[in-house]
PDB file of C-alpha atoms in Angstrom:
ATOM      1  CA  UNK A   1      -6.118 -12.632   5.259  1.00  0.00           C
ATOM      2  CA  UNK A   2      -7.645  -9.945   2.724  1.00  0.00           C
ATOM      3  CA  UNK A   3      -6.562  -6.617   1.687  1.00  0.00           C
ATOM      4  CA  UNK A   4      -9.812  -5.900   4.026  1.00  0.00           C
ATOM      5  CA  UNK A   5      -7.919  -6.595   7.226  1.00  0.00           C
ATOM      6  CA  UNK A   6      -4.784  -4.428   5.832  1.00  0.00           C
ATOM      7  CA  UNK A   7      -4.479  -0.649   7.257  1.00  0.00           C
ATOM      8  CA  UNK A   8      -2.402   2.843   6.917  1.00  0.00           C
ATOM      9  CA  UNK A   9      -2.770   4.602   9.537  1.00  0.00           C
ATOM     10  CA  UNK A  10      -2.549   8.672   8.846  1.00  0.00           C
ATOM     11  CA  UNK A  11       0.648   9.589  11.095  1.00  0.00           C
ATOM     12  CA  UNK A  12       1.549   5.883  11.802  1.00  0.00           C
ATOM     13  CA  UNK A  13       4.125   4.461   9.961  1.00  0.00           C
ATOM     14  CA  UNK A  14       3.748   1.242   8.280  1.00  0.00           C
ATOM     15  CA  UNK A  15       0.898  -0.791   7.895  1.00  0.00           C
ATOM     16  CA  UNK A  16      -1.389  -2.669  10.459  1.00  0.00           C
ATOM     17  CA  UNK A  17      -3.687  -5.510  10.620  1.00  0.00           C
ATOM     18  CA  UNK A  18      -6.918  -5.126  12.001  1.00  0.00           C
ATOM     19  CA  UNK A  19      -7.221  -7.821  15.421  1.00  0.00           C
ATOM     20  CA  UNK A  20     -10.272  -6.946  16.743  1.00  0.00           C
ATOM     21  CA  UNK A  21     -12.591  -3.295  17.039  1.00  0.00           C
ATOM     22  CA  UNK A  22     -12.834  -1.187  20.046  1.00  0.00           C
ATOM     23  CA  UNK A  23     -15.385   1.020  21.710  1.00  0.00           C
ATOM     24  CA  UNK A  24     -12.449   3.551  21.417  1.00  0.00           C
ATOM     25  CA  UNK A  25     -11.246   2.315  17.474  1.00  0.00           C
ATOM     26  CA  UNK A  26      -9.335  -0.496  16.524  1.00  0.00           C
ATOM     27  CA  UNK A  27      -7.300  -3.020  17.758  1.00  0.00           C
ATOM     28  CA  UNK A  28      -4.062  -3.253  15.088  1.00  0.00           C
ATOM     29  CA  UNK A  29      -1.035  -5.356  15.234  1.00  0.00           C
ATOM     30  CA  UNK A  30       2.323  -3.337  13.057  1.00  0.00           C
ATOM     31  CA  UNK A  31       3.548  -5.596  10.250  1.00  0.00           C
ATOM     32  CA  UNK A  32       6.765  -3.373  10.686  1.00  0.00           C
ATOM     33  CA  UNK A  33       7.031  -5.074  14.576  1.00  0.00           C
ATOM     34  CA  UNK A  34       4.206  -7.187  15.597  1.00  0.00           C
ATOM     35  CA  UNK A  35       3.393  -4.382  18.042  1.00  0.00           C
ATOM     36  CA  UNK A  36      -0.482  -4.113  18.900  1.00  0.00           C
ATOM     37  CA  UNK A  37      -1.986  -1.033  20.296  1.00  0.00           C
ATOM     38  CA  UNK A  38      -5.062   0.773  19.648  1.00  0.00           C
ATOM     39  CA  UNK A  39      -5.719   3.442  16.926  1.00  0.00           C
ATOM     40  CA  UNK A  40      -8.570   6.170  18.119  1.00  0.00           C
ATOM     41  CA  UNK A  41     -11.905   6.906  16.118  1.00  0.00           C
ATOM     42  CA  UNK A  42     -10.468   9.911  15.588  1.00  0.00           C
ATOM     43  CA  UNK A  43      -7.325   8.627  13.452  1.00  0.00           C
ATOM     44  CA  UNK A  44      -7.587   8.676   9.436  1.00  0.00           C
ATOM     45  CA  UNK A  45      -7.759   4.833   8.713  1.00  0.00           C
ATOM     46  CA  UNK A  46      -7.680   3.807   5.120  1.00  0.00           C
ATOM     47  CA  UNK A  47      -8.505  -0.005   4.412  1.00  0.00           C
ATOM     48  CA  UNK A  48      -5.891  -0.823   1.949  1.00  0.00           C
ATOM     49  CA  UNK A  49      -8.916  -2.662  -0.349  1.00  0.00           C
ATOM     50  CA  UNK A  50     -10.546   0.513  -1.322  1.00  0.00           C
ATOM     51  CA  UNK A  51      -7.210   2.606  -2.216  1.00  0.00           C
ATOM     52  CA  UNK A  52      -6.990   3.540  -5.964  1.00  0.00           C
ATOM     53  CA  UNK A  53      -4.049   4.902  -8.119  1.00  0.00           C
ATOM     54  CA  UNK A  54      -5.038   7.786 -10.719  1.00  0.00           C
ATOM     55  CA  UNK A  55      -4.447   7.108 -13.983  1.00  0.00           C
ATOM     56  CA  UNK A  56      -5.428   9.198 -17.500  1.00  0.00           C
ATOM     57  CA  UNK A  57      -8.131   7.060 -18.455  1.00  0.00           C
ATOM     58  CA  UNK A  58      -9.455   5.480 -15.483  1.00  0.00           C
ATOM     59  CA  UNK A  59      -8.466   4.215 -11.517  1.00  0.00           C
ATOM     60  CA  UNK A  60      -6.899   1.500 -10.484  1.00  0.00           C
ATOM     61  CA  UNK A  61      -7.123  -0.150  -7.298  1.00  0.00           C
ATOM     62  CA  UNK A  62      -3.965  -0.590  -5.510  1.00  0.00           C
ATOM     63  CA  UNK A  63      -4.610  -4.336  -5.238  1.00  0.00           C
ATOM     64  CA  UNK A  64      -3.612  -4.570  -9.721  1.00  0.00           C
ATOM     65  CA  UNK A  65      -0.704  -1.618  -8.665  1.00  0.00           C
ATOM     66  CA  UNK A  66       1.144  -4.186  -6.194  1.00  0.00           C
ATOM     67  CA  UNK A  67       0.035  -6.981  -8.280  1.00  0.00           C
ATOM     68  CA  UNK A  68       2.054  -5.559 -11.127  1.00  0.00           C
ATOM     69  CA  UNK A  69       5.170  -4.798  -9.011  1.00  0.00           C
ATOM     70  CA  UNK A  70       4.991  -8.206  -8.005  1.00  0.00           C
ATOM     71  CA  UNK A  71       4.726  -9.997 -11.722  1.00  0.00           C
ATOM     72  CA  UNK A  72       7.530  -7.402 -11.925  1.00  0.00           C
ATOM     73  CA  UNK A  73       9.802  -8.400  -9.098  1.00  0.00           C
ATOM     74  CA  UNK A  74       8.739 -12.125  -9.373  1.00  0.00           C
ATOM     75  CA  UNK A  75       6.733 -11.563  -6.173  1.00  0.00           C
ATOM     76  CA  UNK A  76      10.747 -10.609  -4.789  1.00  0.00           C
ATOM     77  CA  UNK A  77      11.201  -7.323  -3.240  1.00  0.00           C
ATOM     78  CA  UNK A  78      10.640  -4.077  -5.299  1.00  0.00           C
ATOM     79  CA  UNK A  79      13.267  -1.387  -5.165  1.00  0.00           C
ATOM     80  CA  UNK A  80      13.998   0.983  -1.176  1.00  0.00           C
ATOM     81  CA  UNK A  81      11.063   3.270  -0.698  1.00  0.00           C
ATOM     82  CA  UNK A  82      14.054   5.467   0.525  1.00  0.00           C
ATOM     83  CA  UNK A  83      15.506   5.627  -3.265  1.00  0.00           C
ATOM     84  CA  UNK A  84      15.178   9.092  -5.225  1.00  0.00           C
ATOM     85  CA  UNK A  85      12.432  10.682  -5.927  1.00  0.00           C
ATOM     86  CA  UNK A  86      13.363  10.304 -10.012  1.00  0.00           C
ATOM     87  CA  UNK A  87      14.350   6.239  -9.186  1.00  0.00           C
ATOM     88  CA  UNK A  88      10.571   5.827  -7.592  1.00  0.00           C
ATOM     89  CA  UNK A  89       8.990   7.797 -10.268  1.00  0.00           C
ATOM     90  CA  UNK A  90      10.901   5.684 -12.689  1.00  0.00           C
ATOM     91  CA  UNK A  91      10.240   2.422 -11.442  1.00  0.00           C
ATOM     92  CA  UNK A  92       6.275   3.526 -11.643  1.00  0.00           C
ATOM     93  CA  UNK A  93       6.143   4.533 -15.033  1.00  0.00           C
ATOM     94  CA  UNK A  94       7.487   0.644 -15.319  1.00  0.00           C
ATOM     95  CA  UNK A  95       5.142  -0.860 -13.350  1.00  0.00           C
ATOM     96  CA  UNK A  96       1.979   1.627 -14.212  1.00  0.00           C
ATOM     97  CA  UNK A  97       3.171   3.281 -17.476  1.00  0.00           C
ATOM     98  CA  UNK A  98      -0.131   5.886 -18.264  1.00  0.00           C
ATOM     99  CA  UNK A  99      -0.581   6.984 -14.170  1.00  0.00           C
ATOM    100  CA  UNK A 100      -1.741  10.490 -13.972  1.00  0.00           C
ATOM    101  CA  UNK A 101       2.000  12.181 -12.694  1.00  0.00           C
ATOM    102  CA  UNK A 102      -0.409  15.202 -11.864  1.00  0.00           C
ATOM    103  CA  UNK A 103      -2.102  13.361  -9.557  1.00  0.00           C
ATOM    104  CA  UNK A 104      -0.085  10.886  -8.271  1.00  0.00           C
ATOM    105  CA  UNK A 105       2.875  12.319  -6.316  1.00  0.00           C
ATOM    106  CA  UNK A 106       6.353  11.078  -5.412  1.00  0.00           C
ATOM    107  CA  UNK A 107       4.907  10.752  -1.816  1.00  0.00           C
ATOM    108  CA  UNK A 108       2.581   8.554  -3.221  1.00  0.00           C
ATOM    109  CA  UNK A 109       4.818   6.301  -5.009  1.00  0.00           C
ATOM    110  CA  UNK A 110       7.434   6.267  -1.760  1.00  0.00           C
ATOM    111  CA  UNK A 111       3.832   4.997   0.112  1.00  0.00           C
ATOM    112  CA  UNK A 112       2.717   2.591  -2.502  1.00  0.00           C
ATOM    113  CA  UNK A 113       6.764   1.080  -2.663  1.00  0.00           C
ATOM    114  CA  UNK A 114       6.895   0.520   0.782  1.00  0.00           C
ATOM    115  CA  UNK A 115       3.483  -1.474   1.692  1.00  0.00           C
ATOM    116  CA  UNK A 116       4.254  -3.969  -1.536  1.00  0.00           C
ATOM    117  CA  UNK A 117       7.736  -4.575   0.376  1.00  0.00           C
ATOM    118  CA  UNK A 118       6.307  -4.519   4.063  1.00  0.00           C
ATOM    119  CA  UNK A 119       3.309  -7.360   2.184  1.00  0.00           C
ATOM    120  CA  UNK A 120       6.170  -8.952   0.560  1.00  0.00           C
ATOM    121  CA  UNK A 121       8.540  -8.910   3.697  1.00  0.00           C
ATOM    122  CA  UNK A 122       5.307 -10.935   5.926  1.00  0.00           C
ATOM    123  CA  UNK A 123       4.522 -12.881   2.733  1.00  0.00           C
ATOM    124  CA  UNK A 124       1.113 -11.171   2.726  1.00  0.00           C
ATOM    125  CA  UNK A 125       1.177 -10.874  -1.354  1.00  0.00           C
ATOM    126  CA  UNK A 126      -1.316 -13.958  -1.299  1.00  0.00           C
ATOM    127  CA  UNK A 127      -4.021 -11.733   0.284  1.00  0.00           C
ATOM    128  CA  UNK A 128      -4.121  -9.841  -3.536  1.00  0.00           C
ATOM    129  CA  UNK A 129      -5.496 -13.215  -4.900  1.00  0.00           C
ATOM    130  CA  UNK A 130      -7.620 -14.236  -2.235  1.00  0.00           C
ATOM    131  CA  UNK A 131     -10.171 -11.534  -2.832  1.00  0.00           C
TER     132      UNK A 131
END
């Protein structure tokens, strides 16, 4: 599986893999519970391939971000996406030390901590290399 096949799903929580496309949307199964259901045209679906992170001199595509956490964390767990907003922002500035802090918000950071550990959790961190 590819970072292709990888979703967020705008007032979903989690992340989803795409099964199959419907005349109505998609066809996901929830990484958080194996759950499938369908998500409507008329949802904001972001393929987690074509996601980049600000930085001052260029972007980066979130693919090198969790790559980084996971040379980090030993391809382990990284820190709760429930720590404090000055914990998260810490912890990025580790991971991604010149990210634009203008542009990238703690809501961001929360997001981006959460799908490395939901990847890591279904030992999905393969699907970084396979593209």
């Amino acid at each position: 599986m590819t970072l292709e096949n990888i979703l967020s799903v705008t007032g979903k929580p989690g992340l989803y893999q795409l099964k199959n496309k419907a005349k109505s949307g998609f066809v996901v199964e929830s990484l958080l519970d194996k759950k499938t259901s369908i998500v409507g045209i008329n949802h904001n679906v972001s393929v987690l391939k074509d996601i980049s992170i600000y930085t001052y001199t260029k972007e980066i595509l979130l693919k090198e971000v969790f790559k980084k956490i996971a040379e980090k964390e030993t391809n382990g767990p990284a820190i709760s996406h429930k720590s404090g907003k000055k914990e998260l922002e810490a912890y990025f500035n580790e991971i991604l030390p010149d990210y634009d802090e203008e542009r990238v918000y703690a809501s961001d950071i929360k997001k981006i901590v959460q799908w490395y550990n939901i990847l890591q959790t279904n030992d999905l961190l393969g699907a970084l290399e396979e593209e």
